[in-house]
Structure formats: C-alpha cells, structure tokens
Amino acid sequence: MGNERPIVILAGWLGCHPKNLQRYAQMYDRLGYTSLIRIASPASVVHAMINGPTTTDSGIGNVDENDDNNSSSEMKHLAINTLQHIQQLQPPHFIVHIFSNNGCFLWEWIRHILFHQSSYNLQNKLLGIIFDSAPAYFHGKIDGLQSALEYVGDKEQRDKLIKIARSLDPNRVKRRHKEFWNGLCNDTYGSENIPQLYLYSDCDELANVKYLEELIAYRRQQMSGKERVWSRKFDGSSHCGHLKKYPTDYEESVGTFLEFCTAADGCRRSRL
C-alpha cells in the first residue's frame, strides 16, 4: 500500500548532520510532506570533485548497482539506496531539496539513475527540485572545496580531506567542474522540464550570486515555460542559512512553489 503523504528528499550540505535538517523536516511536515534525509560523506564529496556519473562517447552509460571500482561509488550507492527507499514507500509524488554542492553531487546521481535505469518507475512522480545555496560555481579549482571543508566538524578528518583535496589533479578538477556546471545548465536528462526553485543569498561566499543568477536566467531560456524556473534571493543570509534568518519568507516561498508543482502535475495528467 502506498504512502499517502508525498516525500521530500533533503540532500544535506557538506559537514551537515541529520539534526541540522530537523528545522527543514518540521517545515515540510507542516506543508504535508514526509522528509527523507540523505547526507553524502565528506570523503565522497572530495571524490565527486573529479568523478561524476559514468558517461560514454555515445551518451549516458549504464549504472551497475554492484560496481565499486570507481571513487564515486559511495555517492552512487547513496542515490540507489534513496531511490529504492522511495520505490518501497510508493508516495503519490516526491521532490528533491538540494543543499550546496554536496546535495548537487547526490542529485547528479539520482537524476542519472532515475532517468536511465528502467528498474525505477518513479520518473513521473518527481514533481519539483529545490536548490538551496546551490549550485556553487567553483571555477575548476579546489579553493572553494577547501573553504567548504571547514564545515567538517572533526579536525582530524578535515585535515585529512584537505590534504587529499590538495593532491587532486588540477586538470581533472577543471574537466569535472565543466561537466558539473554544464550538466546543471543544459539539463538533457528527462528532468529538464521539471519545475525548479532556487533559494540563494546576495552575499554567499560559496555560492556566488553572479554565477547563480546567470544559471537561473539560462535555465529560463532553456525550459519550456519560464514560469517553471522560480527564484528567491535573500538579503544577508549565510550559506544554507536562509531558513534560519527568514523562516516565514522561506516557508512561504517553498509552499507556494509546491502548490505550483502539484497544480502543474494535475494539468499535465489531465492531458494524458
């Protein structure tokens, strides 16, 4: 029997803990959603700086759920686990709420598997995507990652990851950054016309407002219907700190967007 309440995947930021997302889970509970918290480990985020979903010259490669031969396998398996969980729950629909690049890296894998793995019949249940302080443009350099790693609470782990980050091949980081950013600008997956909401700040040191607004403008040009790309810029809030500083405005922005997503889905289904 399916879950009567829709689900929101909360894809946490680097160094985030489940307790940090409780404020968001409570908000979504008020909005009628059940939260599914997923946080990629700091180590998998460092690996994601040079490795993303598998691609081939002819297009998107197949995902082998038992393949552990690449350094991004942890991120991949977290995505698989998440989709399997949703498949088991069978909610009426679900959305993805992404925080920072940590959440974006997980979203890359969820999107890749969801729209290119026939065993998951959830494509039509994904109604919306929310980007909070994301994506962060990192210029193909590791400086931004090193700044983000400061959010990792354990000093020993933080120092170890910073050392690994500094040893990454700069050329691979640049290529990966280009792939990452282009993948979010030119969404050629099945998710290209799913409504999106961008929540960001005018002074975020990690998610630069200039690049984010360029991406938002470009997405509005690319999508069929500019009304499908929403945005809300907050004044003076920190990275992933918009809900804390503006709780009422933040919840209203998310709630209004969710209403649009469900209404748009109803219109789509009525035409089928």
PDB file of C-alpha atoms in Angstrom:
ATOM      1  CA  MET A   1       0.000   0.000   0.000  1.00  0.00           C
ATOM      2  CA  GLY A   2       1.453   3.382  -0.956  1.00  0.00           C
ATOM      3  CA  ASN A   3       2.393   6.165   1.409  1.00  0.00           C
ATOM      4  CA  GLU A   4      -0.398   8.774   1.423  1.00  0.00           C
ATOM      5  CA  ARG A   5       1.968  11.666   2.083  1.00  0.00           C
ATOM      6  CA  PRO A   6       4.400  12.910  -0.557  1.00  0.00           C
ATOM      7  CA  ILE A   7       8.116  12.739   0.195  1.00  0.00           C
ATOM      8  CA  VAL A   8      10.880  15.317   0.118  1.00  0.00           C
ATOM      9  CA  ILE A   9      14.494  14.183  -0.159  1.00  0.00           C
ATOM     10  CA  LEU A  10      16.625  16.537   1.934  1.00  0.00           C
ATOM     11  CA  ALA A  11      20.118  16.272   0.399  1.00  0.00           C
ATOM     12  CA  GLY A  12      22.310  17.888   3.061  1.00  0.00           C
ATOM     13  CA  TRP A  13      25.351  20.138   2.734  1.00  0.00           C
ATOM     14  CA  LEU A  14      28.990  19.247   3.423  1.00  0.00           C
ATOM     15  CA  GLY A  15      29.544  18.674   7.140  1.00  0.00           C
ATOM     16  CA  CYS A  16      25.808  18.576   7.774  1.00  0.00           C
ATOM     17  CA  HIS A  17      24.252  16.229  10.352  1.00  0.00           C
ATOM     18  CA  PRO A  18      20.652  14.973  10.481  1.00  0.00           C
ATOM     19  CA  LYS A  19      19.932  17.276  13.449  1.00  0.00           C
ATOM     20  CA  ASN A  20      20.829  20.274  11.246  1.00  0.00           C
ATOM     21  CA  LEU A  21      17.990  19.353   8.874  1.00  0.00           C
ATOM     22  CA  GLN A  22      15.293  18.975  11.525  1.00  0.00           C
ATOM     23  CA  ARG A  23      14.227  22.599  11.047  1.00  0.00           C
ATOM     24  CA  TYR A  24      13.551  21.781   7.367  1.00  0.00           C
ATOM     25  CA  ALA A  25      11.833  18.486   8.194  1.00  0.00           C
ATOM     26  CA  GLN A  26       9.495  20.337  10.584  1.00  0.00           C
ATOM     27  CA  MET A  27       8.712  22.895   7.888  1.00  0.00           C
ATOM     28  CA  TYR A  28       7.904  20.148   5.392  1.00  0.00           C
ATOM     29  CA  ASP A  29       5.769  18.345   7.952  1.00  0.00           C
ATOM     30  CA  ARG A  30       3.648  21.496   8.202  1.00  0.00           C
ATOM     31  CA  LEU A  31       3.449  21.527   4.396  1.00  0.00           C
ATOM     32  CA  GLY A  32       2.252  17.906   4.352  1.00  0.00           C
ATOM     33  CA  TYR A  33       5.481  16.158   3.330  1.00  0.00           C
ATOM     34  CA  THR A  34       7.469  13.344   4.895  1.00  0.00           C
ATOM     35  CA  SER A  35      11.212  14.028   4.906  1.00  0.00           C
ATOM     36  CA  LEU A  36      13.847  11.552   3.818  1.00  0.00           C
ATOM     37  CA  ILE A  37      17.258  12.824   4.975  1.00  0.00           C
ATOM     38  CA  ARG A  38      20.291  11.904   2.902  1.00  0.00           C
ATOM     39  CA  ILE A  39      23.787  13.294   3.535  1.00  0.00           C
ATOM     40  CA  ALA A  40      26.792  12.300   1.447  1.00  0.00           C
ATOM     41  CA  SER A  41      30.001  11.839   3.436  1.00  0.00           C
ATOM     42  CA  PRO A  42      32.735  14.490   3.180  1.00  0.00           C
ATOM     43  CA  ALA A  43      35.068  11.914   1.587  1.00  0.00           C
ATOM     44  CA  SER A  44      32.576  11.157  -1.193  1.00  0.00           C
ATOM     45  CA  VAL A  45      32.262  14.888  -1.897  1.00  0.00           C
ATOM     46  CA  VAL A  46      36.032  15.194  -2.351  1.00  0.00           C
ATOM     47  CA  HIS A  47      35.906  12.263  -4.790  1.00  0.00           C
ATOM     48  CA  ALA A  48      32.998  13.947  -6.598  1.00  0.00           C
ATOM     49  CA  MET A  49      35.336  16.825  -7.489  1.00  0.00           C
ATOM     50  CA  ILE A  50      36.904  14.548 -10.113  1.00  0.00           C
ATOM     51  CA  ASN A  51      34.248  11.855 -10.659  1.00  0.00           C
ATOM     52  CA  GLY A  52      30.593  12.100 -11.631  1.00  0.00           C
ATOM     53  CA  PRO A  53      28.041   9.732 -13.165  1.00  0.00           C
ATOM     54  CA  THR A  54      29.556   7.473 -15.821  1.00  0.00           C
ATOM     55  CA  THR A  55      29.387   8.743 -19.401  1.00  0.00           C
ATOM     56  CA  THR A  56      30.384   7.269 -22.728  1.00  0.00           C
ATOM     57  CA  ASP A  57      31.072   8.778 -26.130  1.00  0.00           C
ATOM     58  CA  SER A  58      27.673   7.627 -27.279  1.00  0.00           C
ATOM     59  CA  GLY A  59      25.804   9.119 -24.344  1.00  0.00           C
ATOM     60  CA  ILE A  60      24.941   8.112 -20.828  1.00  0.00           C
ATOM     61  CA  GLY A  61      26.418   4.863 -19.612  1.00  0.00           C
ATOM     62  CA  ASN A  62      24.520   2.200 -17.699  1.00  0.00           C
ATOM     63  CA  VAL A  63      24.738   2.137 -13.925  1.00  0.00           C
ATOM     64  CA  ASP A  64      25.821  -1.156 -12.432  1.00  0.00           C
ATOM     65  CA  GLU A  65      24.488  -1.262  -8.886  1.00  0.00           C
ATOM     66  CA  ASN A  66      27.241  -3.715  -7.887  1.00  0.00           C
ATOM     67  CA  ASP A  67      30.132  -1.728  -9.340  1.00  0.00           C
ATOM     68  CA  ASP A  68      32.547  -0.434  -6.685  1.00  0.00           C
ATOM     69  CA  ASN A  69      35.501   0.183  -8.980  1.00  0.00           C
ATOM     70  CA  ASN A  70      35.379   3.978  -9.029  1.00  0.00           C
ATOM     71  CA  SER A  71      35.899   6.538  -6.315  1.00  0.00           C
ATOM     72  CA  SER A  72      32.391   7.963  -6.654  1.00  0.00           C
ATOM     73  CA  SER A  73      30.748   4.637  -5.763  1.00  0.00           C
ATOM     74  CA  GLU A  74      29.695   5.866  -2.317  1.00  0.00           C
ATOM     75  CA  MET A  75      27.703   8.761  -3.808  1.00  0.00           C
ATOM     76  CA  LYS A  76      26.220   6.432  -6.414  1.00  0.00           C
ATOM     77  CA  HIS A  77      25.103   3.870  -3.842  1.00  0.00           C
ATOM     78  CA  LEU A  78      23.562   6.560  -1.650  1.00  0.00           C
ATOM     79  CA  ALA A  79      21.484   7.594  -4.678  1.00  0.00           C
ATOM     80  CA  ILE A  80      20.486   3.990  -5.370  1.00  0.00           C
ATOM     81  CA  ASN A  81      19.521   3.466  -1.725  1.00  0.00           C
ATOM     82  CA  THR A  82      17.433   6.635  -1.787  1.00  0.00           C
ATOM     83  CA  LEU A  83      15.502   5.630  -4.910  1.00  0.00           C
ATOM     84  CA  GLN A  84      14.976   2.111  -3.603  1.00  0.00           C
ATOM     85  CA  HIS A  85      13.516   3.556  -0.420  1.00  0.00           C
ATOM     86  CA  ILE A  86      11.113   5.764  -2.366  1.00  0.00           C
ATOM     87  CA  GLN A  87      10.158   2.823  -4.578  1.00  0.00           C
ATOM     88  CA  GLN A  88       9.259   0.823  -1.477  1.00  0.00           C
ATOM     89  CA  LEU A  89       7.226   3.650   0.063  1.00  0.00           C
ATOM     90  CA  GLN A  90       5.325   4.409  -3.171  1.00  0.00           C
ATOM     91  CA  PRO A  91       4.364   8.004  -2.310  1.00  0.00           C
ATOM     92  CA  PRO A  92       1.929   9.909  -4.539  1.00  0.00           C
ATOM     93  CA  HIS A  93       4.878  12.097  -5.575  1.00  0.00           C
ATOM     94  CA  PHE A  94       8.212  13.404  -4.307  1.00  0.00           C
ATOM     95  CA  ILE A  95      10.508  16.395  -4.606  1.00  0.00           C
ATOM     96  CA  VAL A  96      14.236  16.875  -4.083  1.00  0.00           C
ATOM     97  CA  HIS A  97      15.554  19.679  -1.860  1.00  0.00           C
ATOM     98  CA  ILE A  98      19.272  20.175  -2.506  1.00  0.00           C
ATOM     99  CA  PHE A  99      21.700  21.997  -0.223  1.00  0.00           C
ATOM    100  CA  SER A 100      25.005  23.297  -1.614  1.00  0.00           C
ATOM    101  CA  ASN A 101      27.219  21.266  -3.957  1.00  0.00           C
ATOM    102  CA  ASN A 102      27.142  18.284  -1.622  1.00  0.00           C
ATOM    103  CA  GLY A 103      23.429  17.949  -2.404  1.00  0.00           C
ATOM    104  CA  CYS A 104      24.075  18.690  -6.097  1.00  0.00           C
ATOM    105  CA  PHE A 105      26.559  15.837  -6.401  1.00  0.00           C
ATOM    106  CA  LEU A 106      23.968  13.452  -4.944  1.00  0.00           C
ATOM    107  CA  TRP A 107      21.297  14.913  -7.243  1.00  0.00           C
ATOM    108  CA  GLU A 108      23.532  14.217 -10.272  1.00  0.00           C
ATOM    109  CA  TRP A 109      23.475  10.505  -9.429  1.00  0.00           C
ATOM    110  CA  ILE A 110      19.775  10.411  -8.534  1.00  0.00           C
ATOM    111  CA  ARG A 111      18.930  12.114 -11.842  1.00  0.00           C
ATOM    112  CA  HIS A 112      21.256   9.845 -13.810  1.00  0.00           C
ATOM    113  CA  ILE A 113      19.854   6.631 -12.319  1.00  0.00           C
ATOM    114  CA  LEU A 114      16.223   7.774 -12.250  1.00  0.00           C
ATOM    115  CA  PHE A 115      16.065   8.637 -15.946  1.00  0.00           C
ATOM    116  CA  HIS A 116      18.371   5.926 -17.305  1.00  0.00           C
ATOM    117  CA  GLN A 117      17.590   2.860 -15.175  1.00  0.00           C
ATOM    118  CA  SER A 118      14.471   1.021 -16.268  1.00  0.00           C
ATOM    119  CA  SER A 119      14.005  -0.729 -12.915  1.00  0.00           C
ATOM    120  CA  TYR A 120      12.843   2.535 -11.328  1.00  0.00           C
ATOM    121  CA  ASN A 121       9.375   3.696 -12.358  1.00  0.00           C
ATOM    122  CA  LEU A 122       9.475   6.958 -10.462  1.00  0.00           C
ATOM    123  CA  GLN A 123      10.139   9.482 -13.201  1.00  0.00           C
ATOM    124  CA  ASN A 124       6.559  10.760 -13.302  1.00  0.00           C
ATOM    125  CA  LYS A 125       6.463  11.103  -9.518  1.00  0.00           C
ATOM    126  CA  LEU A 126       9.263  13.672  -9.319  1.00  0.00           C
ATOM    127  CA  LEU A 127       7.393  16.984  -9.333  1.00  0.00           C
ATOM    128  CA  GLY A 128       9.981  19.568  -8.336  1.00  0.00           C
ATOM    129  CA  ILE A 129      13.589  20.349  -7.478  1.00  0.00           C
ATOM    130  CA  ILE A 130      14.689  22.968  -4.936  1.00  0.00           C
ATOM    131  CA  PHE A 131      18.255  24.292  -4.936  1.00  0.00           C
ATOM    132  CA  ASP A 132      19.261  25.940  -1.649  1.00  0.00           C
ATOM    133  CA  SER A 133      22.608  27.793  -1.885  1.00  0.00           C
ATOM    134  CA  ALA A 134      23.314  25.720  -4.961  1.00  0.00           C
ATOM    135  CA  PRO A 135      24.910  25.065  -7.267  1.00  0.00           C
ATOM    136  CA  ALA A 136      28.166  26.716  -6.212  1.00  0.00           C
ATOM    137  CA  TYR A 137      30.482  27.701  -9.037  1.00  0.00           C
ATOM    138  CA  PHE A 138      33.976  26.567  -8.030  1.00  0.00           C
ATOM    139  CA  HIS A 139      35.958  27.756 -11.072  1.00  0.00           C
ATOM    140  CA  GLY A 140      37.501  24.345 -11.604  1.00  0.00           C
ATOM    141  CA  LYS A 141      39.707  24.952  -8.569  1.00  0.00           C
ATOM    142  CA  ILE A 142      39.930  23.300  -5.171  1.00  0.00           C
ATOM    143  CA  ASP A 143      39.948  26.584  -3.204  1.00  0.00           C
ATOM    144  CA  GLY A 144      36.178  26.538  -2.824  1.00  0.00           C
ATOM    145  CA  LEU A 145      36.253  22.921  -1.681  1.00  0.00           C
ATOM    146  CA  GLN A 146      38.874  23.737   0.930  1.00  0.00           C
ATOM    147  CA  SER A 147      36.636  26.546   2.222  1.00  0.00           C
ATOM    148  CA  ALA A 148      33.645  24.196   2.294  1.00  0.00           C
ATOM    149  CA  LEU A 149      35.658  21.557   4.153  1.00  0.00           C
ATOM    150  CA  GLU A 150      35.927  23.981   7.066  1.00  0.00           C
ATOM    151  CA  TYR A 151      32.322  22.955   7.811  1.00  0.00           C
ATOM    152  CA  VAL A 152      33.532  19.433   8.654  1.00  0.00           C
ATOM    153  CA  GLY A 153      33.495  19.346  12.447  1.00  0.00           C
ATOM    154  CA  ASP A 154      36.089  16.642  13.080  1.00  0.00           C
ATOM    155  CA  LYS A 155      39.505  18.336  12.816  1.00  0.00           C
ATOM    156  CA  GLU A 156      41.428  15.146  12.067  1.00  0.00           C
ATOM    157  CA  GLN A 157      39.049  14.201   9.274  1.00  0.00           C
ATOM    158  CA  ARG A 158      39.012  17.775   7.985  1.00  0.00           C
ATOM    159  CA  ASP A 159      42.798  17.986   7.795  1.00  0.00           C
ATOM    160  CA  LYS A 160      42.974  14.609   6.057  1.00  0.00           C
ATOM    161  CA  LEU A 161      40.385  15.620   3.443  1.00  0.00           C
ATOM    162  CA  ILE A 162      42.060  18.970   2.800  1.00  0.00           C
ATOM    163  CA  LYS A 163      45.319  17.109   2.185  1.00  0.00           C
ATOM    164  CA  ILE A 164      43.557  14.795  -0.292  1.00  0.00           C
ATOM    165  CA  ALA A 165      41.877  17.766  -1.981  1.00  0.00           C
ATOM    166  CA  ARG A 166      45.214  19.497  -2.478  1.00  0.00           C
ATOM    167  CA  SER A 167      46.580  16.369  -4.161  1.00  0.00           C
ATOM    168  CA  LEU A 168      43.816  16.206  -6.799  1.00  0.00           C
ATOM    169  CA  ASP A 169      44.881  16.575 -10.423  1.00  0.00           C
ATOM    170  CA  PRO A 170      44.008  20.206 -11.339  1.00  0.00           C
ATOM    171  CA  ASN A 171      43.181  19.242 -14.935  1.00  0.00           C
ATOM    172  CA  ARG A 172      40.714  16.576 -13.795  1.00  0.00           C
ATOM    173  CA  VAL A 173      39.132  19.054 -11.381  1.00  0.00           C
ATOM    174  CA  LYS A 174      38.695  21.585 -14.210  1.00  0.00           C
ATOM    175  CA  ARG A 175      37.156  18.991 -16.545  1.00  0.00           C
ATOM    176  CA  ARG A 176      34.859  17.761 -13.803  1.00  0.00           C
ATOM    177  CA  HIS A 177      33.765  21.311 -12.942  1.00  0.00           C
ATOM    178  CA  LYS A 178      32.878  21.955 -16.588  1.00  0.00           C
ATOM    179  CA  GLU A 179      30.887  18.709 -16.733  1.00  0.00           C
ATOM    180  CA  PHE A 180      29.150  19.528 -13.435  1.00  0.00           C
ATOM    181  CA  TRP A 181      28.176  23.085 -14.347  1.00  0.00           C
ATOM    182  CA  ASN A 182      27.153  22.283 -17.929  1.00  0.00           C
ATOM    183  CA  GLY A 183      25.050  19.397 -16.647  1.00  0.00           C
ATOM    184  CA  LEU A 184      23.053  21.767 -14.465  1.00  0.00           C
ATOM    185  CA  CYS A 185      22.780  24.482 -17.124  1.00  0.00           C
ATOM    186  CA  ASN A 186      21.940  22.190 -20.048  1.00  0.00           C
ATOM    187  CA  ASP A 187      19.795  19.528 -18.450  1.00  0.00           C
ATOM    188  CA  THR A 188      19.321  16.990 -21.234  1.00  0.00           C
ATOM    189  CA  TYR A 189      18.001  14.296 -18.914  1.00  0.00           C
ATOM    190  CA  GLY A 190      14.308  13.575 -18.529  1.00  0.00           C
ATOM    191  CA  SER A 191      14.210  16.151 -15.736  1.00  0.00           C
ATOM    192  CA  GLU A 192      14.739  19.170 -17.990  1.00  0.00           C
ATOM    193  CA  ASN A 193      11.166  20.470 -17.657  1.00  0.00           C
ATOM    194  CA  ILE A 194      10.542  19.642 -14.003  1.00  0.00           C
ATOM    195  CA  PRO A 195       9.894  22.893 -12.065  1.00  0.00           C
ATOM    196  CA  GLN A 196      12.874  24.291 -10.177  1.00  0.00           C
ATOM    197  CA  LEU A 197      13.186  26.749  -7.294  1.00  0.00           C
ATOM    198  CA  TYR A 198      16.485  28.465  -6.470  1.00  0.00           C
ATOM    199  CA  LEU A 199      16.905  29.861  -2.941  1.00  0.00           C
ATOM    200  CA  TYR A 200      20.048  31.917  -2.535  1.00  0.00           C
ATOM    201  CA  SER A 201      21.669  34.935  -0.920  1.00  0.00           C
ATOM    202  CA  ASP A 202      23.205  38.131  -2.214  1.00  0.00           C
ATOM    203  CA  CYS A 203      26.355  37.617  -0.116  1.00  0.00           C
ATOM    204  CA  ASP A 204      27.055  33.869  -0.124  1.00  0.00           C
ATOM    205  CA  GLU A 205      30.823  33.353  -0.264  1.00  0.00           C
ATOM    206  CA  LEU A 206      30.482  29.773  -1.529  1.00  0.00           C
ATOM    207  CA  ALA A 207      27.521  30.044  -3.932  1.00  0.00           C
ATOM    208  CA  ASN A 208      28.399  33.216  -5.851  1.00  0.00           C
ATOM    209  CA  VAL A 209      25.270  35.206  -6.708  1.00  0.00           C
ATOM    210  CA  LYS A 210      26.597  36.316 -10.123  1.00  0.00           C
ATOM    211  CA  TYR A 211      27.037  32.786 -11.454  1.00  0.00           C
ATOM    212  CA  LEU A 212      23.817  31.568  -9.866  1.00  0.00           C
ATOM    213  CA  GLU A 213      21.730  34.300 -11.466  1.00  0.00           C
ATOM    214  CA  GLU A 214      23.369  33.634 -14.831  1.00  0.00           C
ATOM    215  CA  LEU A 215      22.432  29.960 -14.485  1.00  0.00           C
ATOM    216  CA  ILE A 216      18.854  30.832 -13.482  1.00  0.00           C
ATOM    217  CA  ALA A 217      18.460  33.138 -16.485  1.00  0.00           C
ATOM    218  CA  TYR A 218      19.873  30.466 -18.785  1.00  0.00           C
ATOM    219  CA  ARG A 219      17.580  27.781 -17.356  1.00  0.00           C
ATOM    220  CA  ARG A 220      14.583  30.045 -18.016  1.00  0.00           C
ATOM    221  CA  GLN A 221      15.630  30.281 -21.649  1.00  0.00           C
ATOM    222  CA  GLN A 222      16.121  26.524 -21.930  1.00  0.00           C
ATOM    223  CA  MET A 223      12.949  25.264 -20.241  1.00  0.00           C
ATOM    224  CA  SER A 224       9.570  25.088 -21.936  1.00  0.00           C
ATOM    225  CA  GLY A 225       7.847  27.781 -19.913  1.00  0.00           C
ATOM    226  CA  LYS A 226       9.770  30.392 -17.946  1.00  0.00           C
ATOM    227  CA  GLU A 227       7.292  30.007 -15.100  1.00  0.00           C
ATOM    228  CA  ARG A 228       8.855  26.639 -14.322  1.00  0.00           C
ATOM    229  CA  VAL A 229      12.040  28.266 -13.003  1.00  0.00           C
ATOM    230  CA  TRP A 230      11.464  30.061  -9.721  1.00  0.00           C
ATOM    231  CA  SER A 231      13.942  32.009  -7.605  1.00  0.00           C
ATOM    232  CA  ARG A 232      14.058  33.822  -4.290  1.00  0.00           C
ATOM    233  CA  LYS A 233      17.042  35.957  -3.294  1.00  0.00           C
ATOM    234  CA  PHE A 234      17.533  36.709   0.390  1.00  0.00           C
ATOM    235  CA  ASP A 235      19.446  39.644   1.824  1.00  0.00           C
ATOM    236  CA  GLY A 236      22.449  38.974   4.009  1.00  0.00           C
ATOM    237  CA  SER A 237      21.804  35.316   4.859  1.00  0.00           C
ATOM    238  CA  SER A 238      24.691  32.876   5.066  1.00  0.00           C
ATOM    239  CA  HIS A 239      25.332  29.739   3.021  1.00  0.00           C
ATOM    240  CA  CYS A 240      22.410  27.353   3.704  1.00  0.00           C
ATOM    241  CA  GLY A 241      21.216  29.827   6.353  1.00  0.00           C
ATOM    242  CA  HIS A 242      18.176  31.358   4.640  1.00  0.00           C
ATOM    243  CA  LEU A 243      15.515  29.466   6.614  1.00  0.00           C
ATOM    244  CA  LYS A 244      17.173  30.393   9.907  1.00  0.00           C
ATOM    245  CA  LYS A 245      17.227  34.132   9.103  1.00  0.00           C
ATOM    246  CA  TYR A 246      13.934  34.333   7.187  1.00  0.00           C
ATOM    247  CA  PRO A 247      11.718  31.469   8.472  1.00  0.00           C
ATOM    248  CA  THR A 248       8.394  32.929   7.319  1.00  0.00           C
ATOM    249  CA  ASP A 249       9.528  34.100   3.881  1.00  0.00           C
ATOM    250  CA  TYR A 250      11.407  30.867   3.273  1.00  0.00           C
ATOM    251  CA  GLU A 251       8.446  28.645   4.139  1.00  0.00           C
ATOM    252  CA  GLU A 252       6.081  30.785   2.064  1.00  0.00           C
ATOM    253  CA  SER A 253       8.430  30.562  -0.945  1.00  0.00           C
ATOM    254  CA  VAL A 254       8.674  26.781  -0.671  1.00  0.00           C
ATOM    255  CA  GLY A 255       4.954  26.323  -0.004  1.00  0.00           C
ATOM    256  CA  THR A 256       3.908  28.442  -2.991  1.00  0.00           C
ATOM    257  CA  PHE A 257       6.346  26.564  -5.230  1.00  0.00           C
ATOM    258  CA  LEU A 258       4.978  23.200  -4.068  1.00  0.00           C
ATOM    259  CA  GLU A 259       1.442  24.347  -4.845  1.00  0.00           C
ATOM    260  CA  PHE A 260       2.564  25.254  -8.356  1.00  0.00           C
ATOM    261  CA  CYS A 261       4.263  21.861  -8.803  1.00  0.00           C
ATOM    262  CA  THR A 262       1.171  19.889  -7.821  1.00  0.00           C
ATOM    263  CA  ALA A 263      -1.100  22.104  -9.931  1.00  0.00           C
ATOM    264  CA  ALA A 264       1.215  21.762 -12.936  1.00  0.00           C
ATOM    265  CA  ASP A 265       1.256  17.984 -12.466  1.00  0.00           C
ATOM    266  CA  GLY A 266      -2.553  17.915 -12.332  1.00  0.00           C
ATOM    267  CA  CYS A 267      -2.760  19.826 -15.606  1.00  0.00           C
ATOM    268  CA  ARG A 268      -0.220  17.512 -17.207  1.00  0.00           C
ATOM    269  CA  ARG A 269      -2.074  14.392 -16.120  1.00  0.00           C
ATOM    270  CA  SER A 270      -5.411  15.772 -17.337  1.00  0.00           C
ATOM    271  CA  ARG A 271      -3.937  15.989 -20.839  1.00  0.00           C
ATOM    272  CA  LEU A 272      -2.749  12.372 -20.860  1.00  0.00           C
TER     273      LEU A 272
END
